[in-house]
């Protein structure tokens, strides 16, 4: 902001220059309160030279109001304020209210004729007159009147101390010396370092000025002054500041905290970045410090279906239009997921793909997959004609009742034609030199809700969690990630992952540092896989060709991360780079 201390600005030649606010007489045409003013009732006053005059408030020509102190001062035609008759030991006060904070440079009083006081004191207030701080004393007897020495010295240790000036010469009765002026920075050691001196910045700041005249002589029966001037600086608020004293940032300019301008830095208030989706924000100190003191604004009441600190994300059930800039009012499109074909109203925020039920495809999950037919069931809107097998099959797992064994899809590259019997598990051909085994993989069927969950979950309990390169090579992706959030979405559960490292990404789908991954609720109920919040995992899985989002099922590998896995994954990756997978 632009304040009484200077700040840097650029002129038309692109050179930095000092921005100094206009210097004004802060007292000009201001009202002044006087503890005593003559004229009510009308009286005659006589000076020490026996020159007498009438003071009558009811007559303009013979009245001496306080307005004369702050009107246009003409040295050739002085207009004076005058107090009522006073007694020895009494004092009279003048109070000027500036109504806002000024940085005061000087205070000047011009007296009329020979009416200078024997002693006077200047005070300031920084709280609209509630309390007063002395700025300067004047007296022909400082020790007796103010209990202060007239030989006081200002050092850096006492720069806010008021001095007492011997006025035997300063307050003489001659016309040429009829004005007394006080400079707020004169004689203060840090005056030339004002921009970096909070002590002096506080010293010159005032909302009110009070001047007290003291009568210590029997020859003094009234006080009279022609002009009161207060030199100060007060500018229009600049650099996006607001308030009576430019003491805060304007609304919506809270990206960094307000700070006083200096000669080196304007400390401009910065506008919050809400991508044109909000005009309201607040400041967060913790974020500001975490950003290296660069940005601390948080947008509030984001519009156009956006959310986030910068209104840069789409609300739940909306996704971002990739063809529009982030500032566009229609950046977020409704997911519009089909109420029957979709598992949830929440779609992928990047692609807009809704999570489809089994056998359902389409961006909105609004049509059946090839080989599936539509039903009237909202639970299974698309079903596939199932070939009957002599034994129940659950996804990639098959239980053979003769041997009570379960087999995993990737445990063998061979295929099974028939279930193993008590005497054999495969068809084997033997020669004099080699033995060859041929296994035919069983076909898959859909999960049937009527199947006993104990039987369905049982296959998962036999699943091996051992790491080997064969699993790594067959999976589409392998990542090291931390689970940070969980969201229930009907028949699916989604987990928010913070990606720590990507070891393998066959289709290059993992682009962001945070990624949602989907798991069927029935697999979650079986703890297959089992994910816990705020835990790190090594995750291996296959991509669903019908969706772009990540998913986990019982073919996936989910092992809680251990530091020793890092070396093993490095070996697997080298194995893949040598095209040995």
Coordinates of C-alpha atoms in Angstrom, one line a residue:
X1 CA 0.0 0.0 0.0
X2 CA 1.1 3.7 -0.3
X3 CA 1.7 5.2 3.1
X4 CA 3.6 8.1 4.6
X5 CA 6.8 6.0 4.3
X6 CA 7.8 5.7 0.7
X7 CA 7.4 2.6 -1.5
X8 CA 8.6 1.6 -4.9
X9 CA 6.6 2.3 -8.1
X10 CA 7.6 2.4 -11.7
X11 CA 7.4 5.5 -13.9
X12 CA 6.8 5.6 -17.6
X13 CA 10.5 4.9 -18.2
X14 CA 10.2 1.6 -16.3
X15 CA 12.5 2.9 -13.5
X16 CA 11.7 2.5 -9.9
X17 CA 10.8 5.7 -8.0
X18 CA 9.7 6.6 -4.5
X19 CA 5.9 6.8 -4.1
X20 CA 5.4 9.6 -1.5
X21 CA 1.8 10.5 -0.5
X22 CA 0.7 14.1 -0.7
X23 CA 1.6 16.3 2.2
X24 CA -1.4 18.1 3.7
X25 CA -2.3 20.4 6.6
X26 CA -4.4 17.8 8.5
X27 CA -5.9 20.6 10.6
X28 CA -7.3 22.7 7.7
X29 CA -11.0 23.5 8.2
X30 CA -11.2 20.9 11.0
X31 CA -13.3 21.6 14.1
X32 CA -11.3 22.2 17.3
X33 CA -12.5 21.8 20.8
X34 CA -11.4 24.5 23.3
X35 CA -11.8 24.1 27.0
X36 CA -12.3 27.9 27.2
X37 CA -13.5 30.5 24.6
X38 CA -14.4 34.1 25.4
X39 CA -17.6 35.9 24.4
X40 CA -20.3 34.3 26.5
X41 CA -21.0 36.5 28.2
X42 CA -19.5 39.5 26.4
X43 CA -16.4 40.9 28.2
X44 CA -13.7 43.5 27.6
X45 CA -10.1 42.3 27.6
X46 CA -6.9 44.4 27.9
X47 CA -3.4 43.4 27.0
X48 CA -0.2 44.2 29.0
X49 CA 0.1 47.3 26.8
X50 CA -3.3 48.5 27.9
X51 CA -4.9 47.9 24.5
X52 CA -8.5 46.8 25.1
X53 CA -11.1 45.0 22.9
X54 CA -14.5 43.5 23.3
X55 CA -15.2 39.8 23.0
X56 CA -18.8 39.0 22.2
X57 CA -19.8 35.7 20.6
X58 CA -23.1 37.1 19.3
X59 CA -21.3 39.6 17.0
X60 CA -19.2 38.4 14.1
X61 CA -16.7 41.3 14.2
X62 CA -16.1 40.9 18.0
X63 CA -16.1 37.1 18.3
X64 CA -13.0 34.9 18.5
X65 CA -14.1 31.3 17.9
X66 CA -11.9 28.2 17.4
X67 CA -12.8 28.2 13.6
X68 CA -10.2 31.0 13.2
X69 CA -7.5 28.5 14.1
X70 CA -8.0 26.3 11.1
X71 CA -9.2 28.8 8.4
X72 CA -7.0 30.2 5.7
X73 CA -4.1 31.9 7.5
X74 CA -3.3 35.4 6.2
X75 CA -0.3 36.9 8.0
X76 CA -1.5 40.4 7.1
X77 CA -5.0 39.9 8.4
X78 CA -4.9 37.5 11.3
X79 CA -8.1 36.0 12.6
X80 CA -7.7 34.8 16.2
X81 CA -9.2 32.5 18.8
X82 CA -9.2 33.7 22.3
X83 CA -9.8 32.0 25.7
X84 CA -11.9 33.4 28.4
X85 CA -10.3 35.2 31.4
X86 CA -8.0 32.9 33.3
X87 CA -6.3 32.9 36.8
X88 CA -2.7 32.1 37.6
X89 CA -2.2 28.3 37.7
X90 CA -5.1 27.5 35.3
X91 CA -4.6 26.0 31.9
X92 CA -6.6 25.9 28.6
X93 CA -6.7 23.0 26.2
X94 CA -7.2 22.8 22.4
X95 CA -8.1 19.4 20.9
X96 CA -7.9 18.6 17.2
X97 CA -9.6 15.3 16.1
X98 CA -8.2 14.0 12.8
X99 CA -10.8 11.1 12.7
X100 CA -8.2 8.7 11.2
X101 CA -4.5 7.9 11.6
X102 CA -2.0 10.3 10.1
X103 CA 1.7 10.2 10.1
X104 CA 2.5 13.6 11.6
X105 CA 5.6 15.5 10.5
X106 CA 5.1 18.8 12.4
X107 CA 2.8 20.8 14.6
X108 CA 2.8 24.6 14.5
X109 CA 1.0 27.2 16.6
X110 CA 1.0 30.9 15.7
X111 CA 0.0 33.3 18.5
X112 CA -1.7 36.6 18.3
X113 CA 0.2 39.7 19.5
X114 CA 1.8 39.2 22.9
X115 CA -0.4 36.4 24.2
X116 CA 2.2 33.6 24.2
X117 CA 1.9 31.3 27.2
X118 CA 4.6 30.9 29.7
X119 CA 4.4 27.1 29.2
X120 CA 2.7 24.7 26.8
X121 CA 2.6 21.0 26.1
X122 CA 1.8 19.0 22.9
X123 CA 0.1 15.6 23.2
X124 CA -1.0 13.0 20.7
X125 CA -3.6 10.2 20.8
X126 CA -3.5 7.0 18.8
X127 CA -7.0 5.7 19.9
X128 CA -9.3 8.6 19.0
X129 CA -8.7 10.5 22.2
X130 CA -9.0 7.8 24.8
X131 CA -5.5 8.1 26.0
X132 CA -2.7 10.8 25.5
X133 CA 1.0 10.6 24.9
X134 CA 3.3 13.6 25.3
X135 CA 5.2 14.7 22.3
X136 CA 6.9 18.0 23.4
X137 CA 7.0 20.4 26.3
X138 CA 7.8 24.1 26.2
X139 CA 8.5 26.2 29.4
X140 CA 10.6 28.9 30.9
X141 CA 11.0 26.6 33.9
X142 CA 11.0 23.0 32.8
X143 CA 12.1 21.5 36.1
X144 CA 9.4 23.2 38.1
X145 CA 6.4 23.0 35.7
X146 CA 7.0 19.6 34.0
X147 CA 9.6 18.0 36.3
X148 CA 11.9 17.6 33.3
X149 CA 15.4 18.9 32.4
X150 CA 15.7 21.3 29.6
X151 CA 19.0 19.5 28.6
X152 CA 17.5 16.2 27.6
X153 CA 19.2 14.1 24.9
X154 CA 17.5 11.7 22.5
X155 CA 19.3 8.4 21.7
X156 CA 18.2 5.2 19.9
X157 CA 17.2 3.9 23.3
X158 CA 14.6 6.6 24.0
X159 CA 13.4 7.8 20.6
X160 CA 9.8 8.1 21.9
X161 CA 10.6 10.4 24.8
X162 CA 9.2 13.9 24.9
X163 CA 11.8 16.7 25.5
X164 CA 11.3 20.0 27.4
X165 CA 12.5 23.1 25.5
X166 CA 13.6 26.2 27.4
X167 CA 11.2 28.9 26.0
X168 CA 12.8 32.1 27.2
X169 CA 13.6 32.9 23.6
X170 CA 11.2 30.6 21.7
X171 CA 8.1 32.0 23.4
X172 CA 9.1 35.7 23.5
X173 CA 6.5 38.3 22.8
X174 CA 8.0 39.7 19.6
X175 CA 5.9 39.4 16.4
X176 CA 8.7 37.8 14.5
X177 CA 8.8 34.9 16.9
X178 CA 5.1 34.5 17.3
X179 CA 5.1 30.9 16.0
X180 CA 6.2 27.8 17.8
X181 CA 6.8 24.7 15.6
X182 CA 7.6 21.1 16.6
X183 CA 9.1 18.6 14.2
X184 CA 8.3 15.0 15.1
X185 CA 11.5 13.5 13.6
X186 CA 14.0 16.2 14.3
X187 CA 16.9 15.0 16.5
X188 CA 15.7 11.4 16.4
X189 CA 18.6 9.1 15.5
X190 CA 16.6 6.7 13.3
X191 CA 15.0 9.4 11.3
X192 CA 17.0 8.5 8.2
X193 CA 16.0 4.8 8.6
X194 CA 12.3 5.6 9.1
X195 CA 11.0 2.9 6.8
X196 CA 12.7 0.2 8.8
X197 CA 12.1 1.8 12.3
X198 CA 8.7 0.6 13.8
X199 CA 9.6 2.7 16.9
X200 CA 9.5 6.0 14.9
X201 CA 6.6 4.9 12.7
X202 CA 4.6 4.5 15.9
X203 CA 6.0 7.8 17.3
X204 CA 4.6 9.9 14.4
X205 CA 1.2 8.2 14.1
X206 CA -1.7 10.0 15.6
X207 CA -5.5 10.3 15.4
X208 CA -5.8 13.4 17.7
X209 CA -3.6 16.3 18.8
X210 CA -4.0 18.2 22.1
X211 CA -2.2 21.4 23.0
X212 CA -2.3 22.7 26.6
X213 CA -1.5 26.3 27.6
X214 CA -0.3 26.9 31.2
X215 CA -0.7 30.2 33.1
X216 CA 2.2 30.7 35.5
X217 CA 2.3 34.6 35.5
X218 CA 0.0 37.1 37.2
X219 CA 0.4 39.2 34.1
X220 CA -1.4 36.7 31.9
X221 CA -5.2 36.8 31.9
X222 CA -6.1 35.1 28.6
X223 CA -4.6 33.1 25.7
X224 CA -5.0 33.9 22.0
X225 CA -3.8 32.0 18.9
X226 CA -4.2 32.8 15.1
X227 CA -3.3 29.5 13.5
X228 CA -2.9 25.8 14.3
X229 CA -1.3 23.7 11.5
X230 CA -0.6 19.9 11.6
X231 CA 1.5 18.7 8.7
X232 CA 0.9 15.0 7.9
X233 CA 0.6 12.5 5.1
X234 CA -2.5 10.4 4.4
X235 CA -2.9 8.9 0.9
X236 CA -5.6 7.1 -1.0
X237 CA -5.3 3.3 -0.4
X238 CA -3.2 1.7 -3.1
X239 CA -1.9 -1.8 -3.8
X240 CA -5.3 -3.4 -3.2
X241 CA -5.5 -2.2 0.4
X242 CA -8.6 -0.9 2.3
X243 CA -9.7 0.6 5.6
X244 CA -9.6 4.0 7.1
X245 CA -5.8 3.8 7.4
X246 CA -5.3 1.3 4.6
X247 CA -4.6 -1.2 7.4
X248 CA -6.0 -4.3 5.7
X249 CA -6.3 -6.0 2.3
X250 CA -9.3 -5.4 0.1
X251 CA -11.9 -8.2 -0.1
X252 CA -10.7 -11.1 -2.4
X253 CA -7.0 -10.0 -2.1
X254 CA -6.1 -12.4 0.7
X255 CA -3.5 -14.5 -1.1
X256 CA -0.8 -13.1 1.3
X257 CA -1.1 -11.2 4.5
X258 CA -1.3 -7.4 4.8
X259 CA 2.1 -5.8 5.5
X260 CA 3.2 -2.2 5.8
X261 CA 4.9 -0.8 2.7
X262 CA 8.6 -0.1 2.8
X263 CA 11.0 1.8 0.5
X264 CA 12.0 -1.6 -1.0
X265 CA 8.7 -3.4 -1.2
X266 CA 5.1 -2.2 -1.6
X267 CA 3.9 -5.4 0.0
X268 CA 1.0 -5.4 -2.4
X269 CA -2.1 -7.4 -1.4
X270 CA -2.5 -10.2 -4.0
X271 CA -5.8 -11.4 -5.5
X272 CA -6.9 -14.9 -4.7
X273 CA -6.7 -17.4 -7.7
X274 CA -10.2 -18.8 -8.0
X275 CA -10.2 -19.3 -11.7
X276 CA -13.2 -16.9 -12.2
X277 CA -15.5 -19.3 -10.2
X278 CA -15.6 -17.2 -7.0
X279 CA -15.1 -13.7 -5.7
X280 CA -14.7 -14.7 -2.1
X281 CA -11.7 -16.1 -0.3
X282 CA -10.0 -16.2 3.1
X283 CA -6.3 -16.3 4.2
X284 CA -4.8 -19.4 5.7
X285 CA -1.5 -18.8 7.5
X286 CA -0.5 -22.5 7.6
X287 CA -0.8 -22.9 3.8
X288 CA 1.0 -19.6 3.3
X289 CA 4.0 -20.8 5.4
X290 CA 4.0 -24.2 3.6
X291 CA 4.1 -22.5 0.3
X292 CA 7.3 -20.6 1.2
X293 CA 5.3 -17.4 1.9
X294 CA 4.0 -17.3 -1.6
X295 CA 0.3 -18.1 -1.4
X296 CA -2.2 -18.6 1.4
X297 CA -5.6 -17.8 -0.2
X298 CA -8.5 -20.3 0.0
X299 CA -11.5 -19.7 -2.3
X300 CA -14.9 -20.1 -0.7
X301 CA -18.4 -20.5 -2.2
X302 CA -17.1 -21.8 -5.6
X303 CA -19.6 -21.6 -8.4
X304 CA -20.1 -23.4 -11.7
X305 CA -20.0 -26.8 -9.9
X306 CA -16.4 -26.4 -8.9
X307 CA -14.7 -27.1 -5.6
X308 CA -11.2 -26.9 -4.1
X309 CA -8.8 -24.3 -2.8
X310 CA -8.7 -22.6 -6.2
X311 CA -12.1 -23.8 -7.5
X312 CA -10.0 -26.0 -9.8
X313 CA -11.8 -29.3 -9.3
X314 CA -15.3 -30.4 -10.3
X315 CA -17.9 -31.4 -7.6
X316 CA -18.8 -35.0 -7.1
X317 CA -21.1 -36.2 -9.9
X318 CA -19.4 -33.7 -12.3
X319 CA -16.3 -34.1 -14.5
X320 CA -14.0 -31.6 -16.3
X321 CA -14.5 -30.8 -19.9
X322 CA -11.1 -31.3 -21.5
X323 CA -11.9 -28.9 -24.4
X324 CA -12.5 -25.8 -22.2
X325 CA -10.1 -23.7 -20.1
X326 CA -10.3 -24.0 -16.4
X327 CA -11.8 -20.5 -16.1
X328 CA -14.8 -21.3 -18.4
X329 CA -18.2 -21.2 -16.5
X330 CA -19.2 -24.5 -18.1
X331 CA -15.9 -26.3 -17.3
X332 CA -17.7 -29.0 -15.2
X333 CA -20.1 -31.3 -17.0
X334 CA -22.8 -33.4 -15.3
X335 CA -21.7 -37.1 -15.1
X336 CA -25.3 -38.0 -15.9
X337 CA -24.6 -41.7 -15.1
X338 CA -27.5 -44.0 -16.0
X339 CA -29.5 -44.7 -12.8
X340 CA -29.8 -48.4 -13.6
X341 CA -26.7 -49.2 -15.6
X342 CA -24.2 -47.4 -13.3
X343 CA -23.0 -48.4 -9.9
X344 CA -22.8 -44.8 -8.8
X345 CA -23.6 -41.3 -9.7
X346 CA -19.9 -40.4 -9.4
X347 CA -17.8 -40.6 -12.6
X348 CA -14.1 -40.3 -13.4
X349 CA -13.4 -36.6 -13.1
X350 CA -11.0 -36.7 -16.1
X351 CA -12.8 -38.8 -18.6
X352 CA -16.4 -38.7 -17.4
X353 CA -16.6 -42.5 -17.4
X354 CA -19.3 -43.8 -15.1
X355 CA -18.7 -47.0 -13.1
X356 CA -20.7 -49.5 -15.0
X357 CA -22.4 -52.7 -13.6
X358 CA -21.3 -56.1 -15.0
X359 CA -22.1 -56.4 -18.7
X360 CA -22.9 -52.7 -19.1
X361 CA -20.7 -50.3 -21.2
X362 CA -20.8 -46.7 -22.5
X363 CA -19.6 -43.4 -21.0
X364 CA -22.9 -43.1 -19.1
X365 CA -23.4 -46.9 -18.7
X366 CA -26.4 -46.9 -20.9
X367 CA -26.0 -50.0 -23.1
X368 CA -25.3 -53.7 -22.8
X369 CA -21.9 -55.2 -23.7
X370 CA -21.7 -57.4 -26.8
X371 CA -22.8 -60.8 -25.9
X372 CA -25.1 -59.6 -23.1
X373 CA -28.8 -59.0 -23.2
X374 CA -30.9 -56.5 -21.3
X375 CA -33.1 -57.6 -18.4
X376 CA -35.8 -55.9 -16.4
X377 CA -33.7 -56.2 -13.2
X378 CA -32.2 -53.0 -11.8
X379 CA -29.6 -55.1 -10.0
X380 CA -28.3 -56.9 -13.1
X381 CA -29.6 -54.9 -16.1
X382 CA -27.4 -56.9 -18.6
X383 CA -26.7 -60.6 -18.3
X384 CA -24.8 -63.1 -20.3
X385 CA -26.0 -66.5 -21.3
X386 CA -24.0 -68.8 -19.1
X387 CA -22.6 -72.1 -20.3
X388 CA -23.3 -74.7 -17.6
X389 CA -20.2 -76.5 -16.2
X390 CA -20.1 -79.6 -14.0
X391 CA -18.4 -77.5 -11.3
X392 CA -19.1 -74.0 -10.0
X393 CA -16.6 -71.4 -11.2
X394 CA -16.0 -68.0 -9.5
X395 CA -14.2 -65.4 -11.5
X396 CA -10.7 -66.8 -12.1
X397 CA -10.9 -69.3 -9.2
X398 CA -12.1 -72.9 -9.5
X399 CA -12.6 -75.3 -6.6
X400 CA -12.2 -79.0 -7.4
X401 CA -14.3 -81.0 -4.9
X402 CA -12.3 -84.2 -5.6
X403 CA -9.1 -82.6 -4.2
X404 CA -10.4 -79.5 -2.3
X405 CA -7.9 -77.4 -4.3
X406 CA -8.1 -73.9 -5.6
X407 CA -6.0 -72.6 -8.6
X408 CA -5.1 -69.1 -9.5
X409 CA -5.1 -67.8 -13.1
X410 CA -1.5 -66.9 -13.3
X411 CA 0.0 -69.8 -11.3
X412 CA 0.6 -71.7 -14.5
X413 CA 0.7 -70.8 -18.2
X414 CA -0.9 -74.1 -19.1
X415 CA -4.6 -74.9 -19.3
X416 CA -6.9 -77.3 -17.6
X417 CA -9.3 -79.3 -19.8
X418 CA -10.8 -81.3 -16.9
X419 CA -10.9 -81.2 -13.2
X420 CA -8.1 -83.2 -11.5
X421 CA -9.1 -86.6 -10.2
X422 CA -7.7 -88.5 -7.3
X423 CA -5.1 -90.2 -9.5
X424 CA -4.2 -87.3 -11.9
X425 CA -4.4 -83.5 -12.3
X426 CA -3.4 -83.2 -15.9
X427 CA -2.8 -85.1 -19.1
X428 CA 0.9 -86.1 -19.3
X429 CA 2.9 -87.5 -22.2
X430 CA 6.2 -89.3 -21.5
X431 CA 9.1 -90.0 -23.8
X432 CA 12.7 -91.3 -23.2
X433 CA 14.1 -87.8 -22.8
X434 CA 11.4 -85.3 -21.8
X435 CA 8.1 -85.0 -19.9
X436 CA 5.5 -82.4 -21.0
X437 CA 2.4 -81.2 -19.1
X438 CA -0.6 -79.6 -20.8
X439 CA -3.2 -77.7 -18.7
X440 CA -6.3 -76.0 -20.1
X441 CA -7.6 -72.9 -18.2
X442 CA -11.3 -73.1 -17.3
X443 CA -13.7 -70.6 -18.8
X444 CA -15.1 -67.8 -16.5
X445 CA -18.6 -67.2 -15.2
X446 CA -20.2 -64.2 -13.6
X447 CA -20.6 -63.9 -9.9
X448 CA -24.0 -65.2 -8.8
X449 CA -25.4 -63.5 -5.6
X450 CA -27.2 -66.8 -4.7
X451 CA -23.8 -68.5 -4.3
X452 CA -22.8 -69.0 -0.7
X453 CA -20.5 -66.1 0.3
X454 CA -18.4 -68.4 2.5
X455 CA -17.7 -70.5 -0.6
X456 CA -17.1 -67.4 -2.7
X457 CA -14.7 -65.8 -0.2
X458 CA -13.0 -69.1 0.4
X459 CA -11.1 -68.9 -2.8
X460 CA -9.5 -65.7 -1.7
X461 CA -8.1 -67.3 1.4
X462 CA -6.0 -69.6 -0.7
X463 CA -4.6 -66.8 -2.7
X464 CA -0.8 -66.5 -2.5
X465 CA 0.6 -63.2 -1.5
X466 CA 4.2 -64.1 -2.4
X467 CA 6.0 -61.8 -4.8
X468 CA 7.6 -63.2 -7.9
X469 CA 8.5 -61.9 -11.3
X470 CA 5.8 -63.9 -13.1
X471 CA 3.1 -61.9 -11.3
X472 CA 4.9 -58.6 -12.1
X473 CA 5.3 -59.4 -15.8
X474 CA 1.6 -60.4 -16.3
X475 CA 0.0 -57.4 -14.5
X476 CA -0.7 -54.2 -16.4
X477 CA 0.4 -51.9 -13.6
X478 CA 2.5 -52.0 -10.4
X479 CA 2.6 -49.1 -8.0
X480 CA 3.7 -48.2 -4.5
X481 CA 0.9 -46.0 -3.0
X482 CA -0.6 -44.8 0.3
X483 CA -4.4 -45.1 0.9
X484 CA -5.7 -41.7 2.1
X485 CA -9.4 -41.8 1.8
X486 CA -12.4 -44.2 1.2
X487 CA -15.8 -43.6 -0.5
X488 CA -18.7 -46.0 -0.6
X489 CA -20.6 -46.0 -3.9
X490 CA -23.3 -48.7 -4.0
X491 CA -21.8 -52.0 -5.1
X492 CA -18.4 -50.4 -5.4
X493 CA -15.9 -49.0 -2.9
X494 CA -13.3 -46.4 -4.1
X495 CA -10.1 -45.7 -2.4
X496 CA -8.0 -42.5 -2.9
X497 CA -4.4 -43.3 -3.4
X498 CA -1.4 -41.0 -3.1
X499 CA 1.0 -42.4 -5.7
X500 CA 4.5 -42.8 -4.2
X501 CA 6.2 -44.6 -7.2
X502 CA 5.0 -46.2 -10.4
X503 CA 7.1 -49.2 -11.4
X504 CA 4.9 -50.3 -14.3
X505 CA 2.1 -48.7 -16.3
X506 CA 1.5 -50.6 -19.5
X507 CA -1.2 -48.3 -20.8
X508 CA 0.2 -45.0 -19.4
X509 CA -3.0 -44.3 -17.4
X510 CA -1.4 -43.2 -14.1
X511 CA -0.7 -39.5 -14.7
X512 CA -1.7 -37.8 -11.4
X513 CA -0.1 -37.9 -8.0
X514 CA -3.6 -38.8 -6.6
X515 CA -5.7 -41.5 -8.1
X516 CA -9.0 -43.2 -7.2
X517 CA -9.1 -47.0 -7.4
X518 CA -12.3 -49.1 -7.5
X519 CA -13.0 -52.4 -5.7
X520 CA -16.2 -54.5 -5.9
X521 CA -18.0 -54.4 -2.6
X522 CA -18.3 -58.2 -2.5
X523 CA -14.5 -58.4 -2.7
X524 CA -14.2 -55.8 0.1
X525 CA -16.5 -57.9 2.2
X526 CA -14.2 -60.9 1.6
X527 CA -11.1 -58.7 2.4
X528 CA -9.8 -59.5 -1.0
X529 CA -7.9 -57.3 -1.3
X530 CA -7.9 -55.7 2.2
X531 CA -6.9 -52.0 2.3
X532 CA -6.6 -49.9 5.3
X533 CA -6.5 -46.1 5.5
X534 CA -3.1 -44.4 6.0
X535 CA -1.2 -47.6 5.1
X536 CA 1.2 -48.1 2.2
X537 CA 0.8 -50.9 -0.3
X538 CA 2.4 -52.5 -3.3
X539 CA -0.4 -52.9 -5.8
X540 CA -0.4 -55.0 -9.0
X541 CA -3.4 -55.4 -11.2
X542 CA -5.0 -55.6 -14.6
X543 CA -6.7 -52.8 -16.5
X544 CA -10.3 -53.0 -17.3
X545 CA -10.5 -52.5 -21.1
X546 CA -14.0 -51.0 -20.8
X547 CA -13.0 -48.3 -18.2
X548 CA -10.1 -45.9 -17.8
X549 CA -10.0 -45.9 -14.0
X550 CA -7.9 -48.3 -11.9
X551 CA -9.6 -51.2 -10.2
X552 CA -8.6 -54.1 -7.9
X553 CA -10.1 -57.6 -7.7
X554 CA -9.1 -61.0 -6.5
X555 CA -6.6 -61.3 -9.4
X556 CA -4.8 -58.2 -8.0
X557 CA -1.9 -58.2 -5.6
X558 CA -2.2 -55.9 -2.6
X559 CA 0.7 -56.4 -0.1
X560 CA 1.4 -54.0 2.7
X561 CA 4.6 -52.2 1.8
X562 CA 7.9 -53.1 3.4
X563 CA 11.2 -51.3 2.7
X564 CA 12.9 -54.4 1.4
X565 CA 10.4 -54.6 -1.5
X566 CA 12.3 -51.6 -3.1
X567 CA 15.2 -53.8 -4.1
X568 CA 13.0 -56.6 -5.4
X569 CA 10.9 -54.3 -7.5
X570 CA 14.2 -52.8 -9.0
X571 CA 15.2 -56.3 -10.0
X572 CA 11.7 -57.0 -11.5
X573 CA 11.9 -53.7 -13.5
X574 CA 15.4 -54.6 -14.8
X575 CA 14.1 -58.0 -15.8
X576 CA 11.3 -56.3 -17.8
X577 CA 13.6 -53.7 -19.4
X578 CA 15.8 -56.6 -20.7
X579 CA 12.6 -57.9 -22.4
X580 CA 12.6 -61.1 -20.4
X581 CA 9.0 -60.7 -19.2

